[in-house]
Coordinates of C-alpha atoms and ligand atoms in Angstrom, one line a residue:
X1 CA 19.5 -40.7 -18.0
X2 CA 19.8 -42.1 -14.6
X3 CA 20.7 -39.9 -11.7
X4 CA 21.3 -40.3 -8.1
X5 CA 23.3 -43.7 -8.4
X6 CA 25.5 -44.0 -5.4
X7 CA 28.6 -45.6 -6.5
X8 CA 31.8 -45.3 -4.8
X9 CA 33.9 -45.5 -7.9
X10 CA 37.2 -44.3 -6.2
X11 CA 37.1 -47.2 -3.6
X12 CA 36.0 -49.7 -6.4
X13 CA 39.1 -48.5 -8.4
X14 CA 41.4 -48.9 -5.3
X15 CA 40.6 -52.7 -5.0
X16 CA 43.4 -54.6 -6.5
X17 CA 41.2 -56.9 -8.6
X18 CA 38.8 -54.2 -9.9
X19 CA 39.4 -55.3 -13.5
X20 CA 37.7 -58.5 -12.9
X21 CA 34.5 -56.4 -12.2
X22 CA 34.8 -54.4 -15.4
X23 CA 32.8 -56.0 -18.1
X24 CA 32.2 -55.1 -22.0
X25 CA 29.1 -56.7 -23.9
X26 CA 29.3 -56.4 -27.6
X27 CA 25.8 -56.7 -29.5
X28 CA 25.4 -57.5 -33.1
X29 CA 27.9 -57.2 -36.1
X30 CA 29.1 -53.8 -35.2
X31 CA 29.2 -54.3 -31.4
X32 CA 31.0 -57.5 -31.5
X33 CA 33.6 -56.1 -33.8
X34 CA 34.4 -53.1 -31.9
X35 CA 34.4 -55.0 -28.6
X36 CA 36.7 -57.5 -30.1
X37 CA 39.2 -54.8 -31.0
X38 CA 39.0 -53.5 -27.7
X39 CA 39.7 -56.8 -26.2
X40 CA 42.8 -57.0 -27.9
X41 CA 44.0 -53.8 -26.5
X42 CA 42.5 -53.5 -23.1
X43 CA 44.0 -54.6 -19.6
X44 CA 41.3 -52.5 -17.8
X45 CA 38.2 -54.6 -18.9
X46 CA 38.5 -58.0 -17.3
X47 CA 35.7 -59.8 -19.1
X48 CA 34.0 -59.7 -22.5
X49 CA 30.7 -61.0 -23.6
X50 CA 29.5 -61.2 -27.3
X51 CA 25.9 -61.4 -28.0
X52 CA 24.4 -61.8 -31.6
X53 CA 22.1 -63.9 -33.9
X54 CA 25.0 -64.5 -36.3
X55 CA 27.8 -66.7 -35.3
X56 CA 30.1 -64.9 -37.7
X57 CA 30.1 -61.8 -35.5
X58 CA 31.9 -63.7 -32.7
X59 CA 35.6 -63.5 -32.2
X60 CA 37.8 -66.3 -31.2
X61 CA 38.0 -65.4 -27.5
X62 CA 35.5 -64.2 -25.0
X63 CA 32.1 -65.4 -23.8
X64 CA 29.4 -65.9 -26.5
X65 CA 25.8 -66.0 -26.5
X66 CA 24.2 -67.0 -29.8
X67 CA 20.4 -66.0 -30.4
X68 CA 19.5 -68.4 -33.0
X69 CA 16.6 -67.1 -35.1
X70 CA 15.8 -70.1 -37.3
X71 CA 14.1 -69.4 -40.5
X72 CA 10.7 -67.9 -39.3
X73 CA 9.6 -64.5 -39.7
X74 CA 11.3 -61.3 -40.9
X75 CA 14.4 -60.1 -39.1
X76 CA 13.3 -57.2 -37.2
X77 CA 14.2 -55.7 -33.8
X78 CA 11.0 -57.0 -32.3
X79 CA 11.6 -60.6 -33.5
X80 CA 15.2 -60.5 -32.3
X81 CA 13.9 -59.2 -28.8
X82 CA 11.4 -62.0 -28.7
X83 CA 14.1 -64.6 -29.5
X84 CA 16.2 -63.1 -26.8
X85 CA 14.0 -63.5 -24.1
X86 CA 15.1 -67.0 -22.9
X87 CA 18.5 -66.0 -22.8
X88 CA 18.2 -63.3 -20.4
X89 CA 18.9 -65.4 -17.4
X90 CA 22.2 -66.5 -18.8
X91 CA 23.1 -62.9 -19.6
X92 CA 22.2 -61.9 -16.1
X93 CA 24.4 -64.7 -14.5
X94 CA 27.4 -63.5 -16.8
X95 CA 27.1 -59.9 -15.6
X96 CA 26.6 -60.8 -12.1
X97 CA 29.1 -59.0 -9.6
X98 CA 30.1 -56.5 -12.4
X99 CA 30.6 -52.9 -11.2
X100 CA 31.1 -51.4 -14.5
X101 CA 29.6 -52.4 -17.8
X102 CA 30.2 -51.1 -21.2
X103 CA 27.6 -51.9 -23.6
X104 CA 28.7 -51.6 -27.1
X105 CA 26.6 -51.8 -30.3
X106 CA 25.8 -50.2 -33.8
X107 CA 22.3 -48.9 -33.9
X108 CA 20.0 -49.2 -36.8
X109 CA 20.3 -52.9 -37.7
X110 CA 17.8 -55.5 -36.4
X111 CA 20.2 -57.2 -33.6
X112 CA 21.7 -54.0 -32.1
X113 CA 18.5 -52.2 -32.2
X114 CA 16.7 -55.2 -30.8
X115 CA 19.0 -56.1 -28.1
X116 CA 20.5 -53.0 -26.8
X117 CA 17.4 -51.7 -24.8
X118 CA 16.9 -55.1 -23.5
X119 CA 20.5 -55.5 -22.1
X120 CA 20.5 -52.0 -20.9
X121 CA 17.4 -52.7 -18.8
X122 CA 19.2 -55.8 -17.4
X123 CA 22.5 -53.6 -16.7
X124 CA 20.3 -51.0 -15.0
X125 CA 18.5 -53.7 -12.8
X126 CA 21.9 -55.2 -11.8
X127 CA 23.0 -52.0 -10.2
X128 CA 26.1 -51.8 -12.2
X129 CA 27.3 -48.5 -13.6
X130 CA 26.2 -48.6 -17.4
X131 CA 28.1 -46.8 -20.1
X132 CA 26.7 -47.3 -23.6
X133 CA 29.0 -46.8 -26.7
X134 CA 26.9 -46.7 -29.7
X135 CA 27.8 -46.1 -33.4
X136 CA 25.1 -44.4 -35.4
X137 CA 24.3 -45.3 -39.1
X138 CA 25.9 -43.5 -42.1
X139 CA 24.0 -40.9 -43.9
X140 CA 23.3 -43.2 -46.8
X141 CA 21.6 -46.0 -44.5
X142 CA 18.4 -44.1 -44.4
X143 CA 16.3 -47.4 -43.7
X144 CA 18.3 -47.5 -40.3
X145 CA 18.0 -44.0 -39.3
X146 CA 14.4 -44.1 -37.7
X147 CA 15.2 -47.2 -35.5
X148 CA 18.6 -45.7 -34.4
X149 CA 16.9 -42.6 -33.3
X150 CA 14.1 -44.1 -31.0
X151 CA 16.5 -46.7 -29.6
X152 CA 19.0 -43.8 -28.7
X153 CA 16.3 -42.3 -26.9
X154 CA 15.0 -45.4 -25.1
X155 CA 18.7 -46.1 -24.1
X156 CA 19.3 -42.7 -22.7
X157 CA 16.7 -43.5 -20.1
X158 CA 18.6 -46.6 -19.0
X159 CA 22.4 -45.8 -19.2
X160 CA 24.3 -43.8 -16.7
X161 CA 26.4 -42.5 -19.8
X162 CA 25.9 -42.6 -23.5
X163 CA 28.7 -42.3 -25.9
X164 CA 27.8 -41.8 -29.5
X165 CA 30.1 -42.3 -32.3
X166 CA 28.7 -41.2 -35.8
X167 CA 30.1 -43.5 -38.4
X168 CA 30.0 -40.8 -41.1
X169 CA 32.3 -38.5 -39.0
X170 CA 34.8 -41.3 -38.3
X171 CA 35.1 -42.2 -41.9
X172 CA 35.8 -38.5 -42.8
X173 CA 38.6 -38.5 -40.2
X174 CA 40.1 -41.3 -41.9
X175 CA 41.3 -39.6 -45.1
X176 CA 44.6 -40.8 -44.7
X177 CA 43.9 -44.5 -43.9
X178 CA 43.4 -46.9 -46.8
X179 CA 39.6 -47.2 -47.7
X180 CA 40.1 -50.8 -48.1
X181 CA 38.5 -52.6 -45.3
X182 CA 37.4 -49.3 -43.8
X183 CA 35.2 -50.9 -41.0
X184 CA 38.2 -52.7 -39.7
X185 CA 40.1 -49.4 -39.7
X186 CA 37.3 -47.5 -38.1
X187 CA 36.9 -50.2 -35.5
X188 CA 40.7 -50.1 -34.8
X189 CA 40.5 -46.4 -34.3
X190 CA 37.4 -46.4 -32.2
X191 CA 38.7 -49.0 -29.8
X192 CA 42.3 -47.5 -29.5
X193 CA 40.8 -44.0 -28.7
X194 CA 38.5 -45.6 -26.0
X195 CA 41.3 -47.8 -24.7
X196 CA 43.9 -44.9 -24.5
X197 CA 41.3 -43.1 -22.3
X198 CA 40.4 -45.7 -20.0
X199 CA 43.9 -47.4 -19.6
X200 CA 45.4 -47.0 -16.1
X201 CA 48.9 -46.0 -17.5
X202 CA 49.6 -44.9 -21.1
X203 CA 52.7 -46.9 -22.3
X204 CA 54.6 -43.8 -22.6
X205 CA 53.0 -40.5 -22.1
X206 CA 50.2 -39.2 -19.9
X207 CA 47.0 -41.0 -19.0
X208 CA 43.5 -40.2 -18.2
X209 CA 42.1 -43.3 -16.5
X210 CA 38.7 -44.7 -15.8
X211 CA 37.9 -42.3 -13.0
X212 CA 38.2 -39.1 -15.1
X213 CA 36.7 -41.0 -18.1
X214 CA 33.5 -41.9 -16.0
X215 CA 33.6 -38.4 -14.5
X216 CA 33.4 -36.9 -18.1
X217 CA 30.7 -39.2 -19.5
X218 CA 28.3 -39.5 -16.6
X219 CA 26.2 -36.6 -17.1
X220 CA 22.6 -35.6 -18.0
X221 CA 23.2 -35.8 -21.6
X222 CA 25.0 -37.5 -24.5
X223 CA 28.8 -37.6 -25.0
X224 CA 30.3 -37.7 -28.4
X225 CA 33.5 -39.2 -29.6
X226 CA 35.1 -37.4 -32.5
X227 CA 38.5 -38.4 -34.1
X228 CA 40.8 -36.5 -36.4
X229 CA 44.1 -37.2 -37.9
X230 CA 46.8 -35.1 -39.4
X231 CA 50.4 -35.5 -40.7
X232 CA 51.0 -32.1 -41.9
X233 CA 53.6 -29.7 -40.4
X234 CA 50.6 -28.0 -38.4
X235 CA 49.3 -31.6 -37.5
X236 CA 48.1 -30.5 -33.9
X237 CA 46.1 -27.5 -35.3
X238 CA 44.8 -29.3 -38.2
X239 CA 43.8 -32.4 -36.1
X240 CA 41.8 -30.6 -33.5
X241 CA 40.1 -28.3 -35.9
X242 CA 39.0 -31.4 -37.7
X243 CA 37.7 -33.0 -34.5
X244 CA 35.9 -29.8 -33.5
X245 CA 34.4 -29.7 -37.2
X246 CA 33.1 -33.1 -36.6
X247 CA 31.5 -32.1 -33.3
X248 CA 29.8 -29.1 -34.8
X249 CA 28.2 -31.4 -37.4
X250 CA 26.6 -33.6 -34.5
X251 CA 25.8 -31.2 -31.7
X252 CA 26.0 -27.7 -30.6
X253 CA 29.5 -27.4 -29.2
X254 CA 28.6 -24.6 -26.8
X255 CA 26.7 -27.0 -24.8
X256 CA 29.6 -29.1 -24.0
X257 CA 30.5 -29.1 -20.2
X258 CA 33.6 -31.6 -20.0
X259 CA 36.0 -33.2 -22.5
X260 CA 38.7 -35.6 -22.7
X261 CA 41.5 -34.8 -25.2
X262 CA 43.8 -37.7 -26.2
X263 CA 46.8 -37.3 -28.6
X264 CA 48.2 -40.5 -30.3
X265 CA 51.1 -40.6 -32.4
X266 CA 54.9 -40.3 -32.8
X267 CA 57.0 -37.6 -30.8
X268 CA 54.0 -35.7 -29.5
X269 CA 55.4 -32.3 -28.2
X270 CA 54.4 -30.3 -25.2
X271 CA 53.8 -27.5 -27.6
X272 CA 51.3 -29.4 -29.6
X273 CA 49.5 -30.4 -26.6
X274 CA 49.4 -26.8 -25.6
X275 CA 47.9 -25.6 -28.8
X276 CA 45.3 -28.5 -29.0
X277 CA 44.0 -27.6 -25.6
X278 CA 43.8 -24.0 -26.2
X279 CA 41.9 -24.3 -29.4
X280 CA 39.5 -26.6 -27.9
X281 CA 39.0 -24.2 -24.8
X282 CA 38.4 -21.4 -27.4
X283 CA 35.9 -23.1 -29.6
X284 CA 34.0 -25.4 -27.3
X285 CA 31.6 -24.9 -24.4
X286 CA 32.0 -21.1 -24.1
X287 CA 35.5 -21.4 -22.8
X288 CA 34.1 -22.9 -19.7
X289 CA 34.7 -26.8 -20.5
X290 CA 36.5 -28.8 -18.0
X291 CA 39.3 -30.5 -19.9
X292 CA 41.1 -33.9 -19.1
X293 CA 44.1 -34.8 -21.3
X294 CA 46.4 -37.7 -22.2
X295 CA 49.2 -38.4 -24.6
X296 CA 50.2 -41.7 -26.0
X297 CA 53.7 -41.3 -27.7
X298 CA 54.1 -44.3 -29.7
X299 CA 57.6 -45.2 -31.0
X300 CA 56.8 -44.9 -34.7
X301 CA 58.6 -42.2 -36.8
X302 CA 55.5 -41.8 -38.8
X303 CA 54.3 -38.3 -38.5
X304 CA 50.5 -39.3 -38.1
X305 CA 48.9 -37.5 -34.9
X306 CA 45.4 -38.7 -34.3
X307 CA 43.3 -36.5 -31.8
X308 CA 40.6 -38.3 -29.9
X309 CA 38.1 -35.9 -28.6
X310 CA 35.3 -37.0 -26.2
X311 CA 32.9 -34.2 -25.2
X312 CA 29.8 -34.5 -23.0
X313 CA 26.8 -32.7 -21.8
X314 CA 24.9 -32.5 -24.9
X315 CA 21.1 -32.5 -24.3
X316 CA 20.6 -33.3 -27.9
X317 CA 22.2 -34.2 -31.3
X318 CA 21.5 -34.3 -34.9
X319 CA 20.3 -37.8 -34.5
X320 CA 17.1 -36.5 -32.8
X321 CA 16.1 -35.3 -36.2
X322 CA 16.2 -38.9 -37.5
X323 CA 13.1 -39.6 -35.6
X324 CA 10.3 -37.5 -37.5
X325 CA 7.9 -38.4 -34.6
X326 CA 10.1 -37.3 -31.7
X327 CA 7.4 -35.1 -30.3
X328 CA 4.8 -37.7 -30.2
X329 CA 5.2 -40.2 -27.2
X330 CA 4.9 -43.8 -28.2
X331 CA 6.6 -47.1 -27.5
X332 CA 7.3 -48.8 -30.5
X333 CA 10.9 -49.8 -29.4
X334 CA 9.5 -51.9 -26.8
X335 CA 7.6 -54.3 -29.0
X336 CA 8.4 -57.9 -28.8
X337 CA 7.5 -60.5 -31.2
X338 CA 7.8 -64.1 -29.9
X339 CA 6.3 -65.9 -33.1
X340 CA 9.8 -67.1 -34.0
X341 CA 10.1 -69.3 -31.1
X342 CA 7.2 -71.8 -31.4
X343 CA 8.7 -74.0 -28.7
X344 CA 8.6 -71.3 -26.0
X345 CA 6.1 -72.7 -23.4
X346 CA 5.5 -69.5 -21.6
X347 CA 7.0 -66.2 -21.5
X348 CA 9.6 -65.4 -18.9
X349 CA 8.9 -62.1 -17.3
X350 CA 11.6 -59.3 -18.1
X351 CA 10.9 -57.0 -15.4
Ligands
GTP1 N1 31.8 -48.7 -36.8 C1 31.3 -49.7 -37.4 N2 30.0 -49.8 -37.7 C2 29.6 -51.0 -38.4 C3 30.3 -52.1 -38.5 N3 29.5 -53.0 -38.9 C4 28.3 -52.3 -39.1 N4 28.3 -51.2 -38.8 C5 27.2 -50.2 -38.8 O1 26.4 -50.5 -37.6 C6 25.0 -50.3 -38.0 C7 24.3 -51.6 -37.5 O2 24.9 -52.6 -38.4 P1 25.1 -54.0 -37.9 O3 25.9 -54.0 -36.7 O4 25.7 -54.9 -39.1 O5 23.6 -54.4 -37.6 P2 23.3 -55.8 -36.5 O6 22.9 -55.0 -35.2 O7 24.2 -56.8 -36.5 O8 21.9 -56.2 -37.2 P3 21.7 -57.0 -38.6 O9 22.1 -55.8 -39.6 O10 20.1 -57.3 -38.8 O11 22.5 -58.1 -38.7 C8 24.9 -49.7 -39.3 O12 24.9 -48.4 -39.3 C9 26.3 -50.2 -40.0 O13 26.7 -49.4 -41.1 C10 31.7 -52.0 -38.0 O14 32.3 -53.1 -38.1 N5 32.0 -50.9 -37.4
MG2 MG1 24.5 -58.3 -38.1

């Protein structure tokens, strides 16, 4: 994790046009879909770039970079990386002048795993503040675990903040949503949780904002986003316990140092806010966790309450165990295969 980056976030946020210098980059299928949901909701992120090898990943709006793979070679992270080399200048140009960059990707697939470290390097070199938002594969996607784990570790050394989302846990939290089209529902939930936390003002309620968001996630460790929903009579209690259970399954909650708690739903009461915060305080971070909270009271009469819990400061997560060789130093994730691009006259340096 990068330390010592001197960035005056406060004066940046005080400039009237700061949104134009906030960029989100979606990579691969999952990354493009989540970024696209965010683009529909966000007024704090001024620019979106979509990078993928599959044209179908791109939404209608936003800057797109298609990295064609042709028909040669097996699709693997190193092949994707090799094919991407000649587009890096393009990407550098598009991210020029950005102060804050969100890099959004699913890890484990060839495109996200191949491109995320490459783009994280470019963000790091550009001097922008880099916040990674990465979804981790489902339990049943065993073939994706190893690559997701080594990529996560590589990214940790390149980004200023790392937000991990466990797809399994998000799915678990959506018991009350129709299973049909579940990726779409998961993405909407993730995007609205992140958006609620970074928006300058909640439509109706209490906001958190970019400054507190960055303050929470910029730490020497991982941040974890957990979501939980309930519409029972004790919905506050039930939703926060659900979110904390999720956290327990991903990392050691005692290691948490900071948290953002966001409540989204109809008619959220002060009583519910207070219940949720005191539960969090008693069950996470040995009672010493620094909590920011926000509320988005939507106008629906629906009794569904969604709790979004973003906790930070975790030195490790369950995903470290996805890499059986974690204790042996090696660089497999840096491999680049350029055989797919027979016409590339000479390799561009990427450092
Ligand atoms: N949350 C979420 N996860 C997704 C979505 N689509 C795929 N995933 C997950 O993200 C991980 C990577 O999958 P993809 O994004 O499809 O992979 P990719 O980077 O496009 O690479 P390829 O599979 O080679 O096309 C897997 O664990 C998928 O289950 C999505 O829309 N939302
Ligand atoms: Mg894909």
